[in-house]
């Protein structure tokens, strides 16, 4: 089972900031939070990851709360091409190792 | 840097037939993954390789699915015989896991996938 909770869907107006929340209340202290997105008919694309500090790259910003139980991915100026399913992932530790478990993600629709 | 390559992009077969998918990971990536993504769901891990050894195949239906990574580079995933419920996108991913200061960083890079339709 995924260890994260995300809203099923969100809309955002083109040119506005898209803020995608994620709850990961059971995250352990030494685990990163990873964000991916999947545009229709493509494989998931890595966006950003973070541990405890806020992170920014050319694609997005990641804000992680101080208790690390939740995070927000920010697309500062959403475009139509940002329409995709966004996945927030925390690795799951099991008997075999530590792997990604994808939930259903958030379907972001950027509207003109 | 070249990404993860997969082929074919699309495959249509009839149930009980066999099918194979191929993956070439990013150069230097020791870890390779195969995922199954059913329409409307997130990807589900089928098998993970570290070099040419299997790390996790707990969710691989071993009665019909098999995978190999003989030389620690390319990998193939096979289904024999296929069932209707195997219709899905099969994704390959690779990563270079880095470990330091008690932290494990594992950024996976995905291919475009193979869309399988079983009729």
PDB file of C-alpha atoms in Angstrom:
ATOM      1  CA  UNK A   1       0.000   0.000   0.000  1.00  0.00           C
ATOM      2  CA  UNK A   2       1.124   3.519  -0.762  1.00  0.00           C
ATOM      3  CA  UNK A   3       2.304   5.446   2.253  1.00  0.00           C
ATOM      4  CA  UNK A   4       1.154   8.787   0.913  1.00  0.00           C
ATOM      5  CA  UNK A   5      -2.220  10.474   0.525  1.00  0.00           C
ATOM      6  CA  UNK A   6      -2.975  12.912  -2.272  1.00  0.00           C
ATOM      7  CA  UNK A   7      -6.147  14.528  -3.589  1.00  0.00           C
ATOM      8  CA  UNK A   8      -7.597  12.679  -6.531  1.00  0.00           C
ATOM      9  CA  UNK A   9      -7.751  15.669  -8.832  1.00  0.00           C
ATOM     10  CA  UNK A  10      -7.090  19.400  -9.019  1.00  0.00           C
ATOM     11  CA  UNK A  11      -7.613  22.180 -11.530  1.00  0.00           C
ATOM     12  CA  UNK A  12      -5.357  25.154 -12.077  1.00  0.00           C
ATOM     13  CA  UNK A  13      -5.614  28.132 -14.400  1.00  0.00           C
ATOM     14  CA  UNK A  14      -2.832  28.513 -16.933  1.00  0.00           C
ATOM     15  CA  UNK A  15      -0.143  30.894 -15.700  1.00  0.00           C
ATOM     16  CA  UNK A  16      -1.105  30.497 -12.069  1.00  0.00           C
ATOM     17  CA  UNK A  17       0.766  28.526  -9.448  1.00  0.00           C
ATOM     18  CA  UNK A  18      -0.283  24.923  -8.948  1.00  0.00           C
ATOM     19  CA  UNK A  19       0.093  23.691  -5.375  1.00  0.00           C
ATOM     20  CA  UNK A  20      -0.161  19.936  -5.007  1.00  0.00           C
ATOM     21  CA  UNK A  21      -0.336  18.613  -1.430  1.00  0.00           C
ATOM     22  CA  UNK A  22       0.759  15.254  -0.107  1.00  0.00           C
ATOM     23  CA  UNK A  23       0.464  13.669   3.322  1.00  0.00           C
ATOM     24  CA  UNK A  24       3.158  11.214   4.405  1.00  0.00           C
ATOM     25  CA  UNK A  25       2.609  11.067   8.126  1.00  0.00           C
ATOM     26  CA  UNK A  26       4.475   7.768   8.604  1.00  0.00           C
ATOM     27  CA  UNK A  27       7.663   8.850   6.873  1.00  0.00           C
ATOM     28  CA  UNK A  28      10.812   7.886   8.740  1.00  0.00           C
ATOM     29  CA  UNK A  29      13.469  10.408   9.608  1.00  0.00           C
ATOM     30  CA  UNK A  30      15.941   9.386   6.946  1.00  0.00           C
ATOM     31  CA  UNK A  31      13.647   8.927   3.966  1.00  0.00           C
ATOM     32  CA  UNK A  32      13.358  11.295   1.049  1.00  0.00           C
ATOM     33  CA  UNK A  33      10.083  12.411  -0.493  1.00  0.00           C
ATOM     34  CA  UNK A  34      10.075  12.045  -4.282  1.00  0.00           C
ATOM     35  CA  UNK A  35       7.737  13.629  -6.784  1.00  0.00           C
ATOM     36  CA  UNK A  36       7.077  12.312 -10.257  1.00  0.00           C
ATOM     37  CA  UNK A  37       4.575  13.163 -12.928  1.00  0.00           C
ATOM     38  CA  UNK A  38       3.133  11.142 -15.750  1.00  0.00           C
ATOM     39  CA  UNK A  39       1.870  12.771 -18.880  1.00  0.00           C
ATOM     40  CA  UNK A  40      -0.552  10.743 -20.955  1.00  0.00           C
ATOM     41  CA  UNK A  41       1.086   7.822 -22.778  1.00  0.00           C
ATOM     42  CA  UNK A  42       4.501   8.492 -21.270  1.00  0.00           C
ATOM     43  CA  UNK A  43       6.476   6.956 -18.439  1.00  0.00           C
ATOM     44  CA  UNK A  44       6.700   8.732 -15.081  1.00  0.00           C
ATOM     45  CA  UNK A  45       9.083  11.673 -15.108  1.00  0.00           C
ATOM     46  CA  UNK A  46      11.195  12.591 -12.106  1.00  0.00           C
ATOM     47  CA  UNK A  47      10.507  16.121 -10.848  1.00  0.00           C
ATOM     48  CA  UNK A  48      12.193  16.704  -7.515  1.00  0.00           C
ATOM     49  CA  UNK A  49      13.017  15.145  -4.178  1.00  0.00           C
ATOM     50  CA  UNK A  50      13.643  16.465  -0.679  1.00  0.00           C
ATOM     51  CA  UNK A  51      14.492  15.462   2.865  1.00  0.00           C
ATOM     52  CA  UNK A  52      13.709  18.286   5.248  1.00  0.00           C
ATOM     53  CA  UNK A  53      14.649  21.556   3.623  1.00  0.00           C
ATOM     54  CA  UNK A  54      12.741  23.239   0.852  1.00  0.00           C
ATOM     55  CA  UNK A  55      14.056  22.417  -2.586  1.00  0.00           C
ATOM     56  CA  UNK A  56      13.821  24.144  -5.939  1.00  0.00           C
ATOM     57  CA  UNK A  57      14.887  23.167  -9.409  1.00  0.00           C
ATOM     58  CA  UNK A  58      14.057  24.224 -12.939  1.00  0.00           C
ATOM     59  CA  UNK A  59      10.787  22.309 -12.870  1.00  0.00           C
ATOM     60  CA  UNK A  60       9.277  22.950  -9.447  1.00  0.00           C
ATOM     61  CA  UNK A  61       9.645  23.794  -5.793  1.00  0.00           C
ATOM     62  CA  UNK A  62       9.106  21.392  -2.928  1.00  0.00           C
ATOM     63  CA  UNK A  63       8.006  22.591   0.473  1.00  0.00           C
ATOM     64  CA  UNK A  64       8.289  20.053   3.310  1.00  0.00           C
ATOM     65  CA  UNK A  65       6.724  20.808   6.673  1.00  0.00           C
ATOM     66  CA  UNK A  66       8.989  20.913   9.693  1.00  0.00           C
ATOM     67  CA  UNK A  67       7.527  17.685  11.093  1.00  0.00           C
ATOM     68  CA  UNK A  68       7.989  16.116   7.633  1.00  0.00           C
ATOM     69  CA  UNK A  69       4.481  14.710   7.685  1.00  0.00           C
ATOM     70  CA  UNK A  70       3.399  16.542   4.580  1.00  0.00           C
ATOM     71  CA  UNK A  71       4.778  18.339   1.573  1.00  0.00           C
ATOM     72  CA  UNK A  72       3.601  20.543  -1.272  1.00  0.00           C
ATOM     73  CA  UNK A  73       4.834  20.542  -4.823  1.00  0.00           C
ATOM     74  CA  UNK A  74       4.621  23.955  -6.425  1.00  0.00           C
ATOM     75  CA  UNK A  75       4.595  24.593 -10.153  1.00  0.00           C
ATOM     76  CA  UNK A  76       5.045  28.384 -10.116  1.00  0.00           C
ATOM     77  CA  UNK A  77       3.535  29.183 -13.514  1.00  0.00           C
ATOM     78  CA  UNK A  78       1.508  26.233 -14.741  1.00  0.00           C
ATOM     79  CA  UNK A  79       1.199  25.674 -18.472  1.00  0.00           C
ATOM     80  CA  UNK A  80      -1.095  23.386 -20.435  1.00  0.00           C
ATOM     81  CA  UNK A  81       1.806  20.973 -20.789  1.00  0.00           C
ATOM     82  CA  UNK A  82       1.835  20.494 -17.019  1.00  0.00           C
ATOM     83  CA  UNK A  83      -1.460  18.620 -17.249  1.00  0.00           C
ATOM     84  CA  UNK A  84      -0.538  15.200 -15.860  1.00  0.00           C
ATOM     85  CA  UNK A  85      -0.893  12.797 -12.950  1.00  0.00           C
ATOM     86  CA  UNK A  86       1.463  13.795 -10.128  1.00  0.00           C
ATOM     87  CA  UNK A  87       2.779  11.165  -7.734  1.00  0.00           C
ATOM     88  CA  UNK A  88       4.209  11.812  -4.295  1.00  0.00           C
ATOM     89  CA  UNK A  89       6.301   8.818  -3.211  1.00  0.00           C
ATOM     90  CA  UNK A  90       7.997   7.677  -0.056  1.00  0.00           C
ATOM     91  CA  UNK A  91       9.944   4.477  -0.250  1.00  0.00           C
ATOM     92  CA  UNK A  92       8.412   1.482   1.480  1.00  0.00           C
ATOM     93  CA  UNK A  93      10.658  -0.688   3.586  1.00  0.00           C
ATOM     94  CA  UNK A  94       9.811  -4.374   3.476  1.00  0.00           C
ATOM     95  CA  UNK A  95      11.568  -7.681   3.809  1.00  0.00           C
ATOM     96  CA  UNK A  96      13.030  -7.386   0.357  1.00  0.00           C
ATOM     97  CA  UNK A  97      14.405  -3.908   0.466  1.00  0.00           C
ATOM     98  CA  UNK A  98      13.136  -0.436  -0.027  1.00  0.00           C
ATOM     99  CA  UNK A  99      11.063   0.371  -3.028  1.00  0.00           C
ATOM    100  CA  UNK A 100       8.653   2.867  -4.448  1.00  0.00           C
ATOM    101  CA  UNK A 101       4.948   2.245  -4.004  1.00  0.00           C
ATOM    102  CA  UNK A 102       2.872   4.403  -6.288  1.00  0.00           C
ATOM    103  CA  UNK A 103      -0.582   5.477  -5.200  1.00  0.00           C
ATOM    104  CA  UNK A 104      -3.177   6.785  -7.662  1.00  0.00           C
ATOM    105  CA  UNK A 105      -1.641  10.284  -7.579  1.00  0.00           C
ATOM    106  CA  UNK A 106      -3.278  13.650  -8.254  1.00  0.00           C
ATOM    107  CA  UNK A 107      -4.627  14.348 -11.711  1.00  0.00           C
ATOM    108  CA  UNK A 108      -3.798  18.005 -12.399  1.00  0.00           C
ATOM    109  CA  UNK A 109      -5.707  19.717 -15.159  1.00  0.00           C
ATOM    110  CA  UNK A 110      -4.312  23.068 -16.277  1.00  0.00           C
ATOM    111  CA  UNK A 111      -7.106  25.050 -17.855  1.00  0.00           C
ATOM    112  CA  UNK A 112      -6.702  27.785 -20.502  1.00  0.00           C
TER     113      UNK A 112
ATOM    114  CA  UNK B   1      22.469  11.470 -21.606  1.00  0.00           C
ATOM    115  CA  UNK B   2      20.316   8.809 -23.220  1.00  0.00           C
ATOM    116  CA  UNK B   3      17.276   7.749 -21.271  1.00  0.00           C
ATOM    117  CA  UNK B   4      15.790   4.341 -20.623  1.00  0.00           C
ATOM    118  CA  UNK B   5      14.917   2.653 -23.900  1.00  0.00           C
ATOM    119  CA  UNK B   6      12.062   0.198 -24.250  1.00  0.00           C
ATOM    120  CA  UNK B   7      10.680  -1.765 -27.142  1.00  0.00           C
ATOM    121  CA  UNK B   8       8.258  -2.389 -28.600  1.00  0.00           C
ATOM    122  CA  UNK B   9       6.041   0.595 -27.819  1.00  0.00           C
ATOM    123  CA  UNK B  10       2.875  -1.316 -28.542  1.00  0.00           C
ATOM    124  CA  UNK B  11       1.983  -4.987 -28.719  1.00  0.00           C
ATOM    125  CA  UNK B  12      -1.308  -6.716 -29.411  1.00  0.00           C
ATOM    126  CA  UNK B  13      -1.599 -10.450 -28.819  1.00  0.00           C
ATOM    127  CA  UNK B  14      -4.277 -13.012 -28.213  1.00  0.00           C
ATOM    128  CA  UNK B  15      -4.691 -14.687 -24.858  1.00  0.00           C
ATOM    129  CA  UNK B  16      -2.477 -17.713 -24.298  1.00  0.00           C
ATOM    130  CA  UNK B  17       0.177 -16.303 -26.627  1.00  0.00           C
ATOM    131  CA  UNK B  18       3.648 -15.308 -25.451  1.00  0.00           C
ATOM    132  CA  UNK B  19       5.210 -11.861 -25.496  1.00  0.00           C
ATOM    133  CA  UNK B  20       8.544 -10.333 -24.560  1.00  0.00           C
ATOM    134  CA  UNK B  21       9.559  -6.791 -23.739  1.00  0.00           C
ATOM    135  CA  UNK B  22      13.052  -5.354 -23.864  1.00  0.00           C
ATOM    136  CA  UNK B  23      14.688  -2.636 -21.782  1.00  0.00           C
ATOM    137  CA  UNK B  24      18.019  -0.873 -22.035  1.00  0.00           C
ATOM    138  CA  UNK B  25      18.703   1.176 -18.895  1.00  0.00           C
ATOM    139  CA  UNK B  26      20.693   4.370 -18.534  1.00  0.00           C
ATOM    140  CA  UNK B  27      24.383   3.632 -18.832  1.00  0.00           C
ATOM    141  CA  UNK B  28      25.968   2.921 -15.467  1.00  0.00           C
ATOM    142  CA  UNK B  29      22.716   2.322 -13.620  1.00  0.00           C
ATOM    143  CA  UNK B  30      23.091  -0.881 -11.636  1.00  0.00           C
ATOM    144  CA  UNK B  31      19.470  -1.120 -10.538  1.00  0.00           C
ATOM    145  CA  UNK B  32      16.708  -1.965 -12.991  1.00  0.00           C
ATOM    146  CA  UNK B  33      12.989  -2.264 -12.360  1.00  0.00           C
ATOM    147  CA  UNK B  34       9.980  -3.581 -14.226  1.00  0.00           C
ATOM    148  CA  UNK B  35       6.586  -2.118 -13.363  1.00  0.00           C
ATOM    149  CA  UNK B  36       3.073  -2.962 -14.515  1.00  0.00           C
ATOM    150  CA  UNK B  37       0.617  -0.099 -14.856  1.00  0.00           C
ATOM    151  CA  UNK B  38      -3.034  -0.941 -15.316  1.00  0.00           C
ATOM    152  CA  UNK B  39      -5.216   1.821 -16.728  1.00  0.00           C
ATOM    153  CA  UNK B  40      -6.160   4.362 -14.088  1.00  0.00           C
ATOM    154  CA  UNK B  41      -3.705   3.072 -11.493  1.00  0.00           C
ATOM    155  CA  UNK B  42      -0.183   3.919 -10.444  1.00  0.00           C
ATOM    156  CA  UNK B  43       2.682   1.668 -11.522  1.00  0.00           C
ATOM    157  CA  UNK B  44       3.168  -1.535  -9.536  1.00  0.00           C
ATOM    158  CA  UNK B  45       6.631  -3.017  -9.083  1.00  0.00           C
ATOM    159  CA  UNK B  46       7.033  -6.469 -10.610  1.00  0.00           C
ATOM    160  CA  UNK B  47      10.757  -7.096 -10.196  1.00  0.00           C
ATOM    161  CA  UNK B  48      13.942  -5.301  -9.200  1.00  0.00           C
ATOM    162  CA  UNK B  49      17.445  -6.238 -10.329  1.00  0.00           C
ATOM    163  CA  UNK B  50      20.724  -5.150  -8.818  1.00  0.00           C
ATOM    164  CA  UNK B  51      23.241  -5.745 -11.598  1.00  0.00           C
ATOM    165  CA  UNK B  52      22.197  -9.213 -12.825  1.00  0.00           C
ATOM    166  CA  UNK B  53      20.765 -10.437  -9.521  1.00  0.00           C
ATOM    167  CA  UNK B  54      17.127 -10.308  -8.446  1.00  0.00           C
ATOM    168  CA  UNK B  55      16.525  -8.162  -5.347  1.00  0.00           C
ATOM    169  CA  UNK B  56      12.733  -8.289  -5.199  1.00  0.00           C
ATOM    170  CA  UNK B  57      10.325 -10.332  -7.287  1.00  0.00           C
ATOM    171  CA  UNK B  58       7.664 -10.730  -4.624  1.00  0.00           C
ATOM    172  CA  UNK B  59       4.929  -9.311  -6.855  1.00  0.00           C
ATOM    173  CA  UNK B  60       5.895 -11.087 -10.041  1.00  0.00           C
ATOM    174  CA  UNK B  61       3.333 -13.755 -11.062  1.00  0.00           C
ATOM    175  CA  UNK B  62       5.974 -16.385 -11.511  1.00  0.00           C
ATOM    176  CA  UNK B  63       3.691 -18.952 -13.080  1.00  0.00           C
ATOM    177  CA  UNK B  64       3.541 -16.845 -16.237  1.00  0.00           C
ATOM    178  CA  UNK B  65       5.984 -13.959 -15.913  1.00  0.00           C
ATOM    179  CA  UNK B  66       9.747 -14.201 -16.094  1.00  0.00           C
ATOM    180  CA  UNK B  67      12.515 -11.647 -16.342  1.00  0.00           C
ATOM    181  CA  UNK B  68      16.230 -11.736 -16.803  1.00  0.00           C
ATOM    182  CA  UNK B  69      19.180  -9.383 -16.890  1.00  0.00           C
ATOM    183  CA  UNK B  70      21.959 -11.692 -17.912  1.00  0.00           C
ATOM    184  CA  UNK B  71      24.885  -9.283 -18.313  1.00  0.00           C
ATOM    185  CA  UNK B  72      23.726  -6.708 -15.835  1.00  0.00           C
ATOM    186  CA  UNK B  73      22.690  -4.261 -18.537  1.00  0.00           C
ATOM    187  CA  UNK B  74      19.715  -5.011 -20.808  1.00  0.00           C
ATOM    188  CA  UNK B  75      16.696  -6.842 -19.484  1.00  0.00           C
ATOM    189  CA  UNK B  76      13.772  -8.746 -20.926  1.00  0.00           C
ATOM    190  CA  UNK B  77      10.380  -9.389 -19.380  1.00  0.00           C
ATOM    191  CA  UNK B  78       8.350 -12.287 -20.736  1.00  0.00           C
ATOM    192  CA  UNK B  79       4.755 -13.345 -20.314  1.00  0.00           C
ATOM    193  CA  UNK B  80       3.843 -16.896 -21.213  1.00  0.00           C
ATOM    194  CA  UNK B  81       0.938 -17.515 -21.601  1.00  0.00           C
ATOM    195  CA  UNK B  82      -0.766 -14.136 -21.532  1.00  0.00           C
ATOM    196  CA  UNK B  83      -4.149 -13.558 -19.934  1.00  0.00           C
ATOM    197  CA  UNK B  84      -6.695 -10.838 -20.593  1.00  0.00           C
ATOM    198  CA  UNK B  85      -5.849  -9.194 -17.255  1.00  0.00           C
ATOM    199  CA  UNK B  86      -2.241  -8.725 -18.358  1.00  0.00           C
ATOM    200  CA  UNK B  87      -3.355  -5.860 -20.572  1.00  0.00           C
ATOM    201  CA  UNK B  88      -1.379  -2.937 -19.197  1.00  0.00           C
ATOM    202  CA  UNK B  89       1.606  -0.699 -19.778  1.00  0.00           C
ATOM    203  CA  UNK B  90       4.900  -2.314 -18.806  1.00  0.00           C
ATOM    204  CA  UNK B  91       7.431   0.226 -17.622  1.00  0.00           C
ATOM    205  CA  UNK B  92      11.129  -0.206 -17.166  1.00  0.00           C
ATOM    206  CA  UNK B  93      13.100   2.062 -14.862  1.00  0.00           C
ATOM    207  CA  UNK B  94      16.710   2.315 -13.804  1.00  0.00           C
ATOM    208  CA  UNK B  95      18.511   4.052 -11.002  1.00  0.00           C
ATOM    209  CA  UNK B  96      21.876   4.657  -9.439  1.00  0.00           C
ATOM    210  CA  UNK B  97      21.333   4.313  -5.715  1.00  0.00           C
ATOM    211  CA  UNK B  98      23.543   6.518  -3.589  1.00  0.00           C
ATOM    212  CA  UNK B  99      24.087   5.965   0.110  1.00  0.00           C
ATOM    213  CA  UNK B 100      25.621   8.445   2.487  1.00  0.00           C
ATOM    214  CA  UNK B 101      25.225   9.662   6.059  1.00  0.00           C
ATOM    215  CA  UNK B 102      22.519   7.090   6.671  1.00  0.00           C
ATOM    216  CA  UNK B 103      20.485   8.342   3.752  1.00  0.00           C
ATOM    217  CA  UNK B 104      19.560   6.348   0.682  1.00  0.00           C
ATOM    218  CA  UNK B 105      18.831   8.337  -2.437  1.00  0.00           C
ATOM    219  CA  UNK B 106      17.176   6.422  -5.231  1.00  0.00           C
ATOM    220  CA  UNK B 107      15.991   8.465  -8.201  1.00  0.00           C
ATOM    221  CA  UNK B 108      14.401   6.179 -10.752  1.00  0.00           C
ATOM    222  CA  UNK B 109      14.247   7.126 -14.410  1.00  0.00           C
ATOM    223  CA  UNK B 110      11.512   5.546 -16.483  1.00  0.00           C
ATOM    224  CA  UNK B 111      11.205   4.531 -20.088  1.00  0.00           C
ATOM    225  CA  UNK B 112       8.140   5.318 -22.186  1.00  0.00           C
ATOM    226  CA  UNK B 113       6.730   1.850 -21.598  1.00  0.00           C
ATOM    227  CA  UNK B 114       5.224  -0.907 -23.728  1.00  0.00           C
ATOM    228  CA  UNK B 115       1.463  -0.903 -24.046  1.00  0.00           C
ATOM    229  CA  UNK B 116       0.216  -4.505 -24.158  1.00  0.00           C
ATOM    230  CA  UNK B 117      -3.279  -5.405 -25.273  1.00  0.00           C
ATOM    231  CA  UNK B 118      -4.356  -9.010 -24.787  1.00  0.00           C
ATOM    232  CA  UNK B 119      -7.438  -9.935 -26.814  1.00  0.00           C
TER     233      UNK B 119
END
